[in-house]
Every structure is written in structure tokens, then in C-alpha cells.
Coordinates of C-alpha atoms in Angstrom, one line a residue:
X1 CA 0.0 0.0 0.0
X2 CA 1.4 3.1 -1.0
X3 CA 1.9 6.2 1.3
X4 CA -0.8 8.2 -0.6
X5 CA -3.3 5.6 -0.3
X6 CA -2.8 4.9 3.5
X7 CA -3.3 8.8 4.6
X8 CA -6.3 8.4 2.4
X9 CA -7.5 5.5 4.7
X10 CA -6.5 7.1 7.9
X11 CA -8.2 10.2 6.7
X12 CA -11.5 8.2 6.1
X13 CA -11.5 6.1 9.4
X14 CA -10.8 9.8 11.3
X15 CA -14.3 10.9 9.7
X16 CA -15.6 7.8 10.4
X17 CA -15.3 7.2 13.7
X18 CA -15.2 11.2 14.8
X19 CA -19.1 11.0 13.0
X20 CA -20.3 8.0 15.3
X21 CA -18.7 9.3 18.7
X22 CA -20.4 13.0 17.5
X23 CA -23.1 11.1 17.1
X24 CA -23.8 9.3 20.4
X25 CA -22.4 12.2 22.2
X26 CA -25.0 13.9 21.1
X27 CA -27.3 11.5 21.5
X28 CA -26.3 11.2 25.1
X29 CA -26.7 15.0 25.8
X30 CA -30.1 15.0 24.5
X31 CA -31.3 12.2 26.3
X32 CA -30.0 12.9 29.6
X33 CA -32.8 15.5 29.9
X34 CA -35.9 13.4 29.5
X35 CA -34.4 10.8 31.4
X36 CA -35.2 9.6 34.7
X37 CA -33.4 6.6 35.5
X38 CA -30.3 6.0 37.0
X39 CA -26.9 6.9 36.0
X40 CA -26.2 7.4 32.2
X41 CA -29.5 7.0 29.5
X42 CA -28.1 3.1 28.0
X43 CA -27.2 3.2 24.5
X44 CA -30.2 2.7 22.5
X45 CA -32.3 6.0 24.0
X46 CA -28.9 7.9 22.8
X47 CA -29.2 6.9 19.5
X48 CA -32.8 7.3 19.6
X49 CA -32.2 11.0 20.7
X50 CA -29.2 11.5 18.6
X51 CA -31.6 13.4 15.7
X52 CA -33.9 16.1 16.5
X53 CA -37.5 15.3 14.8
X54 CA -39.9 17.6 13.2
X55 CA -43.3 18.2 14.2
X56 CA -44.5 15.6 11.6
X57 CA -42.5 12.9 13.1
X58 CA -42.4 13.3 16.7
X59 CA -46.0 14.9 17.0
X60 CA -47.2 18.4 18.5
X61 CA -48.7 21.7 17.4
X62 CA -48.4 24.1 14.3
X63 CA -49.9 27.4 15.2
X64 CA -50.4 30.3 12.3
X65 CA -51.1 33.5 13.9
X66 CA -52.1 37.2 12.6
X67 CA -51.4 40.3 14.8
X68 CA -53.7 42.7 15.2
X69 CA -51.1 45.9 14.7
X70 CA -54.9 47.9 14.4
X71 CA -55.1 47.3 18.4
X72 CA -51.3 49.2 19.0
X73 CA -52.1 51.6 16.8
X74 CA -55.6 52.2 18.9
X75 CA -53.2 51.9 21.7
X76 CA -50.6 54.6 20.6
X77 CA -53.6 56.7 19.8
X78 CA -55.9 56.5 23.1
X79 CA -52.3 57.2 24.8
X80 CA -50.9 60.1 22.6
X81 CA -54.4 61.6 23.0
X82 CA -54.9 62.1 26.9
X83 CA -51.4 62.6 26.9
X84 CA -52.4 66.0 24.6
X85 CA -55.5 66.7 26.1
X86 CA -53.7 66.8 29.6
X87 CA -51.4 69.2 28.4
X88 CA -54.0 71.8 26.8
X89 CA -56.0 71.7 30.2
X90 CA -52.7 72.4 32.1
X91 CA -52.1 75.3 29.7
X92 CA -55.6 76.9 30.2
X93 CA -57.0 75.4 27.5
X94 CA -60.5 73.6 27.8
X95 CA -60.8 70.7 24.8
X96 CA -63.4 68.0 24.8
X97 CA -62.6 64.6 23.3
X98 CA -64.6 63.4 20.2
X99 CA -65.3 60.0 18.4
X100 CA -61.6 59.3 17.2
X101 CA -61.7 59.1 13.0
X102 CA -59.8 56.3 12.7
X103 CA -57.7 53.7 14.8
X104 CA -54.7 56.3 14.0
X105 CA -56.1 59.5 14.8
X106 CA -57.8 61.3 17.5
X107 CA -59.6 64.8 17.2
X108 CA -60.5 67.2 20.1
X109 CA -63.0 70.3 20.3
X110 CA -61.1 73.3 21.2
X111 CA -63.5 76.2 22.2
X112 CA -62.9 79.0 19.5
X113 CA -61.0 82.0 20.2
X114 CA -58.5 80.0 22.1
X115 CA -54.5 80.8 21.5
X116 CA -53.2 78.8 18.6
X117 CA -49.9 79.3 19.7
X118 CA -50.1 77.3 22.7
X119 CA -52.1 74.5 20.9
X120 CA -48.9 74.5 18.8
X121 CA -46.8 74.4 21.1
X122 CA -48.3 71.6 22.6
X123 CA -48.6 69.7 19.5
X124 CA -44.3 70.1 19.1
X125 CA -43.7 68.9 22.6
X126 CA -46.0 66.1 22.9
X127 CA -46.6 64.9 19.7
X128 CA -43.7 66.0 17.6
X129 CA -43.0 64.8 13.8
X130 CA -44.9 61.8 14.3
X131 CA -48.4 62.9 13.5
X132 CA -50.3 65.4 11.0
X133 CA -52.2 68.5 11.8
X134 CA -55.5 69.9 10.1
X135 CA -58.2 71.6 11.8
X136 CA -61.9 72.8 10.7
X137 CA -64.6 74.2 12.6
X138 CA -63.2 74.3 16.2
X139 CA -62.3 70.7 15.7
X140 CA -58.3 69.3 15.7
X141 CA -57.5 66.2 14.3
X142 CA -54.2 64.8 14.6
X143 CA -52.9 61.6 12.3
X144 CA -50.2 59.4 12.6
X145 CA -48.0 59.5 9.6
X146 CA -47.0 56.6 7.2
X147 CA -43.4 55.9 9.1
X148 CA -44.5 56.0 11.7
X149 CA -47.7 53.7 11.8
X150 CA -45.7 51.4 9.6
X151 CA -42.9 51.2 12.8
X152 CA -45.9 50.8 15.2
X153 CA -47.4 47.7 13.6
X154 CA -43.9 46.4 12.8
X155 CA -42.7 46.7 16.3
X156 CA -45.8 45.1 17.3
X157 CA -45.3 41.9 15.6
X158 CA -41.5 41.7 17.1
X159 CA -43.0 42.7 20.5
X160 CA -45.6 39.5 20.0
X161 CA -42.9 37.2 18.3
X162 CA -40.5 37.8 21.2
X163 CA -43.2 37.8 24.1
X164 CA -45.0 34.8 22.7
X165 CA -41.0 32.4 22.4
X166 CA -40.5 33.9 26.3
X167 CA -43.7 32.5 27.3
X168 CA -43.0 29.0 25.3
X169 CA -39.4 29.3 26.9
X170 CA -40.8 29.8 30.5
X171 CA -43.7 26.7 29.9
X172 CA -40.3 24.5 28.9
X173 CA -41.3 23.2 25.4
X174 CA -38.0 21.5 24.3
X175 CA -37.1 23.1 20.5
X176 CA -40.1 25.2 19.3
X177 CA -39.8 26.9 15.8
X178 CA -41.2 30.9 16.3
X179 CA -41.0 32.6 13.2
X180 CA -42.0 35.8 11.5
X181 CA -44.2 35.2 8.4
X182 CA -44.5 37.9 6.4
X183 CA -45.9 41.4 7.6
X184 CA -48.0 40.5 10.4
X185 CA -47.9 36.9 11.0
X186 CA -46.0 34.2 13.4
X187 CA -45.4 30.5 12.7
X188 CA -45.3 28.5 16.1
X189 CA -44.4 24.7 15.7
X190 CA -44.1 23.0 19.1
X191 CA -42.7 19.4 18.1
X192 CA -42.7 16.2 21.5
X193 CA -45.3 18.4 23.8
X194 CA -47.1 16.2 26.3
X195 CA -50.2 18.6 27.1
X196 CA -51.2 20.6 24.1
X197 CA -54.5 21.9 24.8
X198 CA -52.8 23.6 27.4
X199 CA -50.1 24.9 25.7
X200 CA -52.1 26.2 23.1
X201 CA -54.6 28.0 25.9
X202 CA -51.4 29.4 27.3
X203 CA -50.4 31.1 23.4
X204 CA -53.9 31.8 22.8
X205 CA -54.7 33.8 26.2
X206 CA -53.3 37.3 24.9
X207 CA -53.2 38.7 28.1
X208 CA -53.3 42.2 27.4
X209 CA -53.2 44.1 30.8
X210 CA -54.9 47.5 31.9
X211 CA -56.2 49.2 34.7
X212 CA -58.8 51.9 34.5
X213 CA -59.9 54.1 36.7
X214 CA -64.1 53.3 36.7
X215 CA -66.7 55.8 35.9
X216 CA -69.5 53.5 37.3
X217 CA -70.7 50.3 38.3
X218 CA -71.0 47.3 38.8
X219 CA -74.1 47.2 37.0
X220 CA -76.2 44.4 36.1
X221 CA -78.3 47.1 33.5
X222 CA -75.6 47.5 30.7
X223 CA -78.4 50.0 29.1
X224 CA -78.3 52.2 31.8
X225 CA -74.3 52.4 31.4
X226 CA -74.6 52.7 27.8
X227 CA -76.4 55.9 27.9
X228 CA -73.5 57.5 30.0
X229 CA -70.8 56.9 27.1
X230 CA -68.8 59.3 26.1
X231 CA -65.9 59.7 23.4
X232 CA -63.0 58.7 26.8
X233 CA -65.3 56.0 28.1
X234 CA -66.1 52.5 27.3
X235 CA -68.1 49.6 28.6
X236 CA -66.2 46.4 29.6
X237 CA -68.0 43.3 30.9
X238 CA -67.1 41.5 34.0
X239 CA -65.2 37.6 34.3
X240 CA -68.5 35.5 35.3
X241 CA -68.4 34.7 38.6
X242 CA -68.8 30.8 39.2
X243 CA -72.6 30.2 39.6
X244 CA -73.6 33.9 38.6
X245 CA -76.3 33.8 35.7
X246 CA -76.2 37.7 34.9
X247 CA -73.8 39.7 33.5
X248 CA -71.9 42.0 35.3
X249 CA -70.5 45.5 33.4
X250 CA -68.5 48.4 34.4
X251 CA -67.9 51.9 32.6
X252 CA -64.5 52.5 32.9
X253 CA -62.5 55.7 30.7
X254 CA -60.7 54.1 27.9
X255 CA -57.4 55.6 28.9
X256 CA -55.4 53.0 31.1
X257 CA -53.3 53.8 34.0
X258 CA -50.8 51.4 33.5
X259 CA -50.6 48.5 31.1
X260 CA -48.8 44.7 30.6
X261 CA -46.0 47.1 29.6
X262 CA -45.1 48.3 32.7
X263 CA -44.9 44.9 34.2
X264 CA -41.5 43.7 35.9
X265 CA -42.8 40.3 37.6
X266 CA -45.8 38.7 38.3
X267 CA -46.3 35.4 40.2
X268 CA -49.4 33.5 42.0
X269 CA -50.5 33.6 45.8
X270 CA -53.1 33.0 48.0
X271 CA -55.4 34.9 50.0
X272 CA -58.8 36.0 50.8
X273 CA -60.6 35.6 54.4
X274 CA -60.0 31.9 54.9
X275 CA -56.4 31.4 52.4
X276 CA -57.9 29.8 50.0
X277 CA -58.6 31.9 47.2
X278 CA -56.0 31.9 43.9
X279 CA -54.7 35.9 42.7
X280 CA -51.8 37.0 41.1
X281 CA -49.9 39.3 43.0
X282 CA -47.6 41.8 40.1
X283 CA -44.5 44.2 40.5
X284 CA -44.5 47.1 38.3
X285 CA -41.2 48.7 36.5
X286 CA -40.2 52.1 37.8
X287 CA -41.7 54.2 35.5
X288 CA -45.2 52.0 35.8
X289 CA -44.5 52.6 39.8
X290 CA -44.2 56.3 39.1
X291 CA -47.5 56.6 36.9
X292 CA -49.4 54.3 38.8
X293 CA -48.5 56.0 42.6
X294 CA -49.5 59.3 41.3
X295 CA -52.6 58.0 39.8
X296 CA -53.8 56.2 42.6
X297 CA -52.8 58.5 45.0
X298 CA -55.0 61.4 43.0
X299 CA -58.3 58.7 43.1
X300 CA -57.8 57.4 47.2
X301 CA -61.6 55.9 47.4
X302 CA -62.1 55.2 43.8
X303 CA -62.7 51.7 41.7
X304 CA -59.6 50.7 39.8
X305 CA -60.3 48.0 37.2
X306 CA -58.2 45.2 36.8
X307 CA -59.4 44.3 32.6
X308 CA -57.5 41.2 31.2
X309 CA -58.2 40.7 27.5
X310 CA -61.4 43.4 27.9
X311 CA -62.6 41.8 31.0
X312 CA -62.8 43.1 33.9
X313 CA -61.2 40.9 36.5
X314 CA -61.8 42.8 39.9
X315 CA -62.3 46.9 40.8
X316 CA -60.9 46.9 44.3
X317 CA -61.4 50.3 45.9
X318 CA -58.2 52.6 46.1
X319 CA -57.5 53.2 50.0
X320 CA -54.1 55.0 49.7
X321 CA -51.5 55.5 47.1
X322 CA -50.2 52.3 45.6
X323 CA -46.3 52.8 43.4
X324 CA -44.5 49.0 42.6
X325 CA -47.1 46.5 43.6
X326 CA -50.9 45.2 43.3
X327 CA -52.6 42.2 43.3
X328 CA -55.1 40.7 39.9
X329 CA -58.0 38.7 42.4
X330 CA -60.7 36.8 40.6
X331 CA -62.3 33.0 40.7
X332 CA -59.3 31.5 39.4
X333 CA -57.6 27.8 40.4
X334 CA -54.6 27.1 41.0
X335 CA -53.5 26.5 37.4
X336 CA -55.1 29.2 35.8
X337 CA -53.7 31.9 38.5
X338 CA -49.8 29.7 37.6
X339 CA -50.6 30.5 33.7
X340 CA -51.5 34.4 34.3
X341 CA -48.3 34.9 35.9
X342 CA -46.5 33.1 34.0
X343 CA -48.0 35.0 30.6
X344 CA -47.8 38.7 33.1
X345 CA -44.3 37.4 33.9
X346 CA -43.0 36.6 30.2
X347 CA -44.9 40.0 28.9
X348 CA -47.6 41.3 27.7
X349 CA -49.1 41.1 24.2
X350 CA -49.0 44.6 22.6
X351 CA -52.1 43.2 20.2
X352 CA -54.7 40.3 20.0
X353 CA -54.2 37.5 18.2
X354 CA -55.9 35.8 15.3
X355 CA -55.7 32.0 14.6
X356 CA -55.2 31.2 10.8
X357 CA -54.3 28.0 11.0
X358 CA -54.1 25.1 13.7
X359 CA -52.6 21.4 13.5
X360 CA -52.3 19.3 16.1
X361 CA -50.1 15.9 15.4
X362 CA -50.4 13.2 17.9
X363 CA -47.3 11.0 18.8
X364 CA -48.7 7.7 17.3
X365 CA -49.2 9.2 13.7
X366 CA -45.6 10.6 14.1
X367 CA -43.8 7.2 15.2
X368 CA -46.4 6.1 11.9
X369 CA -44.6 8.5 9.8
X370 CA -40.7 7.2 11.0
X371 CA -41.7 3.8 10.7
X372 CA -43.0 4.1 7.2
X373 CA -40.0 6.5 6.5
X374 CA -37.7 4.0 7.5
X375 CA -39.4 1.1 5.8
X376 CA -39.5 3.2 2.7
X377 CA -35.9 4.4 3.0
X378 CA -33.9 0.8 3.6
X379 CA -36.3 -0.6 0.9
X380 CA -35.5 1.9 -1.5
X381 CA -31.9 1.5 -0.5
X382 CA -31.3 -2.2 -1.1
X383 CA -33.0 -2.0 -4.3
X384 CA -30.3 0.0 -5.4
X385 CA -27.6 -2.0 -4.0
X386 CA -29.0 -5.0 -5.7
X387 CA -29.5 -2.8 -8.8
X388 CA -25.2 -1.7 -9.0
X389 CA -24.0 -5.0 -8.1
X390 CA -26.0 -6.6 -10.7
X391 CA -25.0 -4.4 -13.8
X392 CA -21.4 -3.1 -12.4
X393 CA -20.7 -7.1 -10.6
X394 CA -17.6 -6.5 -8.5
X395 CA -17.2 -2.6 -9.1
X396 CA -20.9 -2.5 -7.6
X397 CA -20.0 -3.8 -3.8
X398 CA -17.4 -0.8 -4.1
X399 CA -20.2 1.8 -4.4
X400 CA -22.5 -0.1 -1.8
X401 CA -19.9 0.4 0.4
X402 CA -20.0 4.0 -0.5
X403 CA -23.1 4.2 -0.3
X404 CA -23.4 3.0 3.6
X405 CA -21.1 5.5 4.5
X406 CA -22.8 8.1 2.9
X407 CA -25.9 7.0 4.7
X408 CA -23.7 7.0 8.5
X409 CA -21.9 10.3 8.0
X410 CA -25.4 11.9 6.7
X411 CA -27.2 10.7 10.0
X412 CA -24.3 12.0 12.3
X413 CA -24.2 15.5 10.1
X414 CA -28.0 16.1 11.5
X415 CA -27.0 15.4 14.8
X416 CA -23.8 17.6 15.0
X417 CA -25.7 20.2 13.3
X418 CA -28.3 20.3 15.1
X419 CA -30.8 20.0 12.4
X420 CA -34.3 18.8 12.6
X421 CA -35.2 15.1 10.4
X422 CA -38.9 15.8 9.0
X423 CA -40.9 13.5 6.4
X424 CA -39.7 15.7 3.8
X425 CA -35.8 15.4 5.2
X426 CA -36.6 11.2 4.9
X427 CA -36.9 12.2 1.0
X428 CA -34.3 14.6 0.8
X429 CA -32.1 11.5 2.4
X430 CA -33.0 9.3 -0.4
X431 CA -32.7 11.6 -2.8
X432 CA -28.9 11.9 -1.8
X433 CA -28.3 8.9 -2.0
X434 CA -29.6 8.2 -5.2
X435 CA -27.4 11.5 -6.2
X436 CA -24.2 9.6 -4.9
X437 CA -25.4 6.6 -7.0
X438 CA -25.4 8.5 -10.0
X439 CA -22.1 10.3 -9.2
X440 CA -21.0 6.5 -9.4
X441 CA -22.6 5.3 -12.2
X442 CA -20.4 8.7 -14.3
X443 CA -17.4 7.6 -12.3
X444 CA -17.9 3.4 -13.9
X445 CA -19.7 4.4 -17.3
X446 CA -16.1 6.6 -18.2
X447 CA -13.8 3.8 -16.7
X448 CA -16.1 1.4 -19.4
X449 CA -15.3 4.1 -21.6
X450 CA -11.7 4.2 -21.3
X451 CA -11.4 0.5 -21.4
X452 CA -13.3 0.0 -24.5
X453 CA -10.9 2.8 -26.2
X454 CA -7.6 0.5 -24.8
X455 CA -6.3 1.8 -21.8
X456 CA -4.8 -0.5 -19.1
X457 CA -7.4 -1.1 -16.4
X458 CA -5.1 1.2 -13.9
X459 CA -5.4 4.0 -16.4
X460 CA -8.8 3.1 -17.0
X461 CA -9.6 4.1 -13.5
X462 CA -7.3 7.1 -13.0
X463 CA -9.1 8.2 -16.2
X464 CA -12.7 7.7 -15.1
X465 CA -11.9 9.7 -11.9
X466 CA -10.8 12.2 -13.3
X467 CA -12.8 13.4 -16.7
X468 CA -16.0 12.2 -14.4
X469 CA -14.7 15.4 -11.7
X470 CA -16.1 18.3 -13.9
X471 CA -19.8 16.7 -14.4
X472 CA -20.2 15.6 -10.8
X473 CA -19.3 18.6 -9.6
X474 CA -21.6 20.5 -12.1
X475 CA -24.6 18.4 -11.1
X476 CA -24.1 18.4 -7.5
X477 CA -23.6 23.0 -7.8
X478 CA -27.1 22.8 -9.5
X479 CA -29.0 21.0 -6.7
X480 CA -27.1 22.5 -4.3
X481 CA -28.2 26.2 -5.6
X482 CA -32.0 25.4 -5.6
X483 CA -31.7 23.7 -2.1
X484 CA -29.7 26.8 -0.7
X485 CA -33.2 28.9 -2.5
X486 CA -35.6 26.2 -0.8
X487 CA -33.8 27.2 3.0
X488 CA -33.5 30.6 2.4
X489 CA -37.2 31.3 1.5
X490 CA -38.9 28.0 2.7
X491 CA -40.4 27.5 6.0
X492 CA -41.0 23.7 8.4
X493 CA -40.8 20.9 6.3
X494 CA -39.2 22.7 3.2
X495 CA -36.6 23.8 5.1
X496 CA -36.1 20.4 6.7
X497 CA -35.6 18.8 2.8
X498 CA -33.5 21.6 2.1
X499 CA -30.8 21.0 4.9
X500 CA -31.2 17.0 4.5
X501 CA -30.3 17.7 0.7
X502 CA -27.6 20.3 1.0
X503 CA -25.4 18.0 3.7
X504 CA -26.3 14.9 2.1
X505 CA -24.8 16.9 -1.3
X506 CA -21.7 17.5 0.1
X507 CA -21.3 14.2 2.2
X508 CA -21.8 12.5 -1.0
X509 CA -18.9 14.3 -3.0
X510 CA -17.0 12.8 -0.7
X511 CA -18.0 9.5 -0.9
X512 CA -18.7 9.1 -4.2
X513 CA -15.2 10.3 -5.5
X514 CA -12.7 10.0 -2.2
X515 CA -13.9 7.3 -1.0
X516 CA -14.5 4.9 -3.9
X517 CA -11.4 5.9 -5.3
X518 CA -9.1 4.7 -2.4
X519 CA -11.2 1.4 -2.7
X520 CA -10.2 1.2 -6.2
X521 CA -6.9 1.5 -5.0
X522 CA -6.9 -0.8 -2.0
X523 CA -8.2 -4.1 -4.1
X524 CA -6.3 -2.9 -7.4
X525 CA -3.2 -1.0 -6.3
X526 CA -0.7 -3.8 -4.7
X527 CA -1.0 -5.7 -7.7
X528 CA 1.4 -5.7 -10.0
X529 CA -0.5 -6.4 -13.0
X530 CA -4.6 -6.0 -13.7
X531 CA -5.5 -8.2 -16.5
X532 CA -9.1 -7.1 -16.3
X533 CA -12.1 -5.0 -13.9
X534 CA -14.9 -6.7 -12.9
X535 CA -17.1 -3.6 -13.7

């Protein structure tokens, strides 16, 4: 054996074996955390664990969901305009909110004859560049601009994208997919969960937090209250009470005090006359202390509103100023009050939700899917083997043998990578190797070539290597380019085929070429003379 031919075999054997110990020592790292036994997982859970599955093969939930940017933009408005209208009183100035245009704008009647100049002013200081002027008859309407209600609903869907993975990350769902789709829409896939109903009640429950100061009520006559409303009020029904038949509603101003935003921490307690009822007790950032003291401190003897997702939870009275902490009370069990501060505690939604889409995979038609994959895949597999060794005889056990490792260093390049094995990644696996097959079939078809033209069978070989380089390198670049396109721009599964294709591309220009080569040289190359291939 000559010295070129042994590095090439050392070379080989260091990928081999370095892929199989990656392997398992992956496989041992990701099993150790679902299991419960003593001492080490044995070796069959680590191999088991080794590749991450998708959601099609391991079972969960895929969750499409639209954000509604029109409920920040209602937000920034309802804020922005008792922000203004606060300042115009405090200047002198007596204006009186009116139905707001649109869900980015607000208008307020300013008595005529009043000074323009300190309406501007007001306008540069508390509005600045971020909204548009016009008034007509007395009225003043203020719009936001394009930038600016473009960045509004765009930070609003990378304030719900990053509040929605916190709340996934504190629940402890082992490798969730949460993606931005498009403008206003995030892609959840939570692959292995073992309660998904509720998971997905945790995701769903929007948890968008306010206190109001209330104008009146409790009221069981929601008439009555409707006939009080004016442009800064609105009407919010109560949580049902268990065993209560009526409903319950409170006028409250639509301006909050304080919102989910200016939450630090949140967690669940216990209290009530006897101990035994469920709240939430919540700790408020600094500038959320700062607004809510002075707030409560200027309404001692008041309602405050506790409204969850438009609902009014409780209205305790106000008997002194409150700053950093409160508490959300209502009929809740133990559960529900761990889920509210776990959702307070991970943040609040800046917008509602809307489901597009929901999938829910169960754990049986997953191990379905792998067994079928498998079956598929090893079938598939020894149909070509039979199918080389057949037509190329001899030559045929050398791309076999190819072929297997292509197959081992492909499984442990998923694992090391970290990538996740869908159904579509089981067809981009056989779909590699029937690419390595064909980079063998070029490699044997030129060395039948150079044989029929003459050439000693060594040359043959040298020969067949080499003019086959350029064309399996130029078929391998064109897959390789549209699988690169299918990750860049694909999403779940597609991506999954994409990055099954794209290693198993590159894995198999190494075994295809280096690999059956040094075989070639290992049976033929200590010979002195080669009367004839068996190809």
C-alpha cells in the first residue's frame, strides 16, 4: 500500500469514527434530559435522541397567527391623545374629546378663540414629527404618519414574536420553531409536547393588561351604562363569577393607567378571608410605579379596574397610594392563577391574536410517519444496491460500500448540526443517495469508456476519476443552488428537505469520489499487474 493511499485510509477512518462518537455524544446529551433513570441513558435512548424530529414525526402543534397591529395603533392613539389633552387643560386650554376618526387618529374640540400658539406648542412637545395636523370648525385632528404607523405595527409583531418564544421558553417546550411570516404573522411549531391543549390556551390567552380608573358600576343594567358613554369611556364586561347567571359590566375611561408594559414580575399567591382563594400578586417597572402612585394617589376611594383581555377581572377600591405593587384577584384555580403569571411574567401582548391556521399531530401518527420513513428508505436503499452490483458485478459492492457511509456520516451531520429530520428530510435522504449513485454510475460508465478505447485497467480508473470530476461537480452545484433557494425562502418541512439535501450533497462528493477511489486502490493497487475489472 502506498503512502498516498494509507493517509487516504486514515483520513477516512478519522471521519468515520469522529461522525459515530459525535453522534452518540449527542445523542447522550439529548437524552439525559428526559431521562429519569439512574446513571447514564443506555445506548439505545442515545441513539434514539441523537436526531432532532420535526413536528410531523415526533408529534405536537403548528400554530399560524395574525397580529392585530390595528389594536397598537388604537393603543398609541388613546395614549398620545390624553397625553395631549392633559397638556392643553394644564395650559388653560379647555378641549373635549370626540369620536376618534380612525384607529390612527384622534380629534378634540377646542373652544374658539383660544391661543393657537399654545395648541402648537403643545402639539411640538407632545406629539412631535410623528403625527399630522388639520383643523376645521373648532375641531383638531391629529394623524399618525405613514413611518410612523408602519414602525408601530412592525414593532408590534417583534414585540408579539419575542413575548410569545418567552412564554414558550418559560412553559419549557423542548425546540419550538417561532418565526416571522410575512408582515403580520408568526409561525409557532411546538414538536414532543405532552399537554397541548394547554399549551395552546397558554399562546392563545393574549393577556393584554390595563387598569382603568371606573366611571360606574357594577351594574347588572348595561343600558343604563350605555347611555352614560362618552368619546374617553367605554363599557367592559365583568369575568363571570362561578354560579352567577347575569352579567356584570362596568364603565370604565378608555385611557389605562398602567398596562402589561409596565410589568417587571408577576407570580401567584393565596389569600382572601379563609387562604384559600387563587390571585396573582404583580410588581411594576419604575416608570409603571411612578405613573401608577400618582394616579392612585390622585383617586384614594375610587374603583380601579383590573381588565384582562377586555374583562374586567376585579375593581378593588383605592385606600391610599399604591407605586410598585398590586394584586389581579378573581375566581381562578390554581392552574389558571400559575398560567396568568407566568403570561404577566414573560410580557404582555402589545395586540390580539388571530388564529389562521391550527394542527395538532399526535405521537402515534408521528412514530407512523418514522416507521413508514424508514421502511421506505432501507427498501428503497437495497434496491439499489442489488440494482449496482447486478449491472457493475464487482465494481458494484465498491459503491455499496460507499453508499453506507454516505448514509452513516449523513445521520451523524444532523446530529452535530443540530438539524431537525422531517418527512420531507426522509426524502431529501434518499434523494442523496440516489445523487451519490449516480455520481458513481459517471465515475464506472467513463472507466467502461476508457477501457473499450484501450487503456490499461489502472489508467482506466485514473481516467474515469478524473474526466468524471467536472460533471459531478456541475450536477451536485445545480442541486445544491436550488436547495440553498428552498432554505432561504422556505419555511417547516421545506426547510427540513432543504438542509437533509444540502449536507447529504456535500457528504456524497466525498464518498462518491474519495472514498470509492481509495477502494479502487486498496483491491487494485498492490497488484502488479490487472489483466481485467470486474465492472
Amino acid at each position: 500500500m502506498s503512502k498516498r493511499v494509507r493517509w487516504r485510509v486514515l483520513l477516512i477512518l478519522v471521519v468515520l469514527i469522529g461522525a459515530i462518537a459525535g453522534f452518540l455524544l449527542t445523542g447522550y446529551r439529548n437524552a439525559k434530559k428526559d431521562w429519569i433513570g439512574e446513571g447514564n441513558p443506555p445506548l439505545k435512548e442515545a441513539a434514539k435522541h441523537a436526531i432532532r424530529l420535526g413536528l410531523d414525526l415526533r408529534g405536537g402543534i403548528h400554530l399560524v397567527l395574525q397580529v392585530q397591529t390595528s389594536d397598537a395603533l388604537r393603543a398609541e392613539r388613546d395614549e398620545a391623545a390624553e397625553r395631549f389633552t392633559a397638556e392643553l387643560r394644564k395650559e388653560g386650554l379647555a378641549p373635549t374629546p370626540v369620536p376618534p376618526p380612525g384607529d390612527a387618529a384622534f380629534a378634540v374640540a377646542i373652544p374658539a378663540g383660544s391661543d393657537e400658539s399654545k395648541i402648537n406648542d403643545s402639539v411640538r412637545r407632545m406629539l412631535g414629527t410623528d403625527w399630522t395636523t388639520s383643523a376645521a370648525g373648532g375641531t383638531w385632528t391629529f394623524r399618525l404618519t405613514d413611518p410612523a404607523r408602519r414602525a408601530i405595527a412592525d414593532t408590534a409583531v417583534s414585540q408579539a414574536l419575542e413575548t410569545i418564544r418567552n412564554r414558550i421558553d418559560e412553559f419549557g417546550v423542548s425546540e419550538p420553531i417561532i418565526a416571522r411570516q410575512g408582515e403580520d404573522r408568526i409561525l409557532v411549531q411546538l414538536p414532543g409536547i405532552d399537554d397541548p391543549k394547554r399549551v395552546k390556551d397558554l399562546i392563545k390567552n393574549t393577556a393584554f393588561l390595563e387598569l382603568k380608573l371606573v366611571e360606574a358600576g357594577p351594574s347588572n343594567n348595561r343600558g343604563e351604562l350605555e347611555a352614560r358613554l362618552t368619546p374617553d369611556l367605554e363599557l367592559l364586561e365583568a369575568r363571570p363569577q362561578p354560579g352567577q347567571r347575569d352579567s356584570t359590566y362596568y364603565l370604565v375611561r378608555k385611557a389605562a393607567v398602567i398596562t402589561g408594559r409596565d410589568m417587571k414580575n408577576a407570580r401567584p399567591g393565596r389569600g382572601g378571608q379563609f387562604g384559600d382563594q387563587n390571585h396573582v400578586n404583580f410588581f411594576l417597572t419604575p416608570g409603571g410605579a411612578a405613573k401608577f402612585g400618582e394616579a392612585t394617589a390622585a383617586n384614594v376611594n375610587r374603583f380601579l379596574a383590573i381588565v384582562l383581555d377586555k374583562k374586567v377581572q376585579s375593581a378593588p377600591r383605592i385606600n391610599s397610594r399604591i407605586d410598585d405593587t398590586g394584586v389581579i384577584e378573581g375566581s381562578f384555580s390554581p392552574e389558571e392563577a400559575n398560567d396568568l403569571a407566568l403570561v404577566l411574567r414573560a410580557g404582555a401582548l402589545p395586540a390580539g391574536l388571530t388564529y389562521l391556521e391550527e394542527r395538532t399531530v399526535g405521537p402515534s401518527l408521528g412514530a407512523d410517519s418514522i416507521r413508514k420513513g424508514i421502511r421506505a428508505s432501507v427498501l428503497g436503499a437495497l434496491l439499489v444496491f442489488v440494482a449496482v452490483v447486478l449491472y457493475y458485478r464487482n465494481a458494484g459492492w465498491n459503491a455499496v460500500i460507499a453508499l453506507i457511509l454516505n448514509g452513516i456520516l449523513l445521520a451523524a451531520a444532523l446530529s452535530l448540526f443540530g438539524a431537525t429530520l422531517t418527512l420531507p428530510g426522509i426524502a431529501g435522504f434518499m434523494l442523496t443517495i440516489g445523487m451519490a449513485v449516480d455520481s458513481n454510475v459517471l465515475v464506472f460508465e467513463r472507466v467502461r469508456e476508457e477501457l473499450r478505447a484501450g487503456r490499461a485497467p489502472r489508467t482506466a480508473i485514473e481516467n474515469g476519476f478524473s474526466k468524471a470530476w467536472a460533471t459531478i461537480v456541475d450536477t451536485h452545484a445545480t442541486v445544491l443552488l436550488s436547495a440553498v433557494f428552498l432554505f432561504q425562502f422556505g419555511t417547516g418541512p421545506v426547510r427540513g428537505f432543504a438542509v437533509t439535501l444540502i449536507l447529504g450533497l456535500v457528504i456524497s462528493m466525498f464518498t462518491a469520489v474519495y472514498v470509492s477511489h481509495t477502494i479502487f486502490d486498496l483491491v487494485y493497487g498492490r497488484r502488479q499487474h490487472i489483466d481485467a475489472l470486474s465492472i
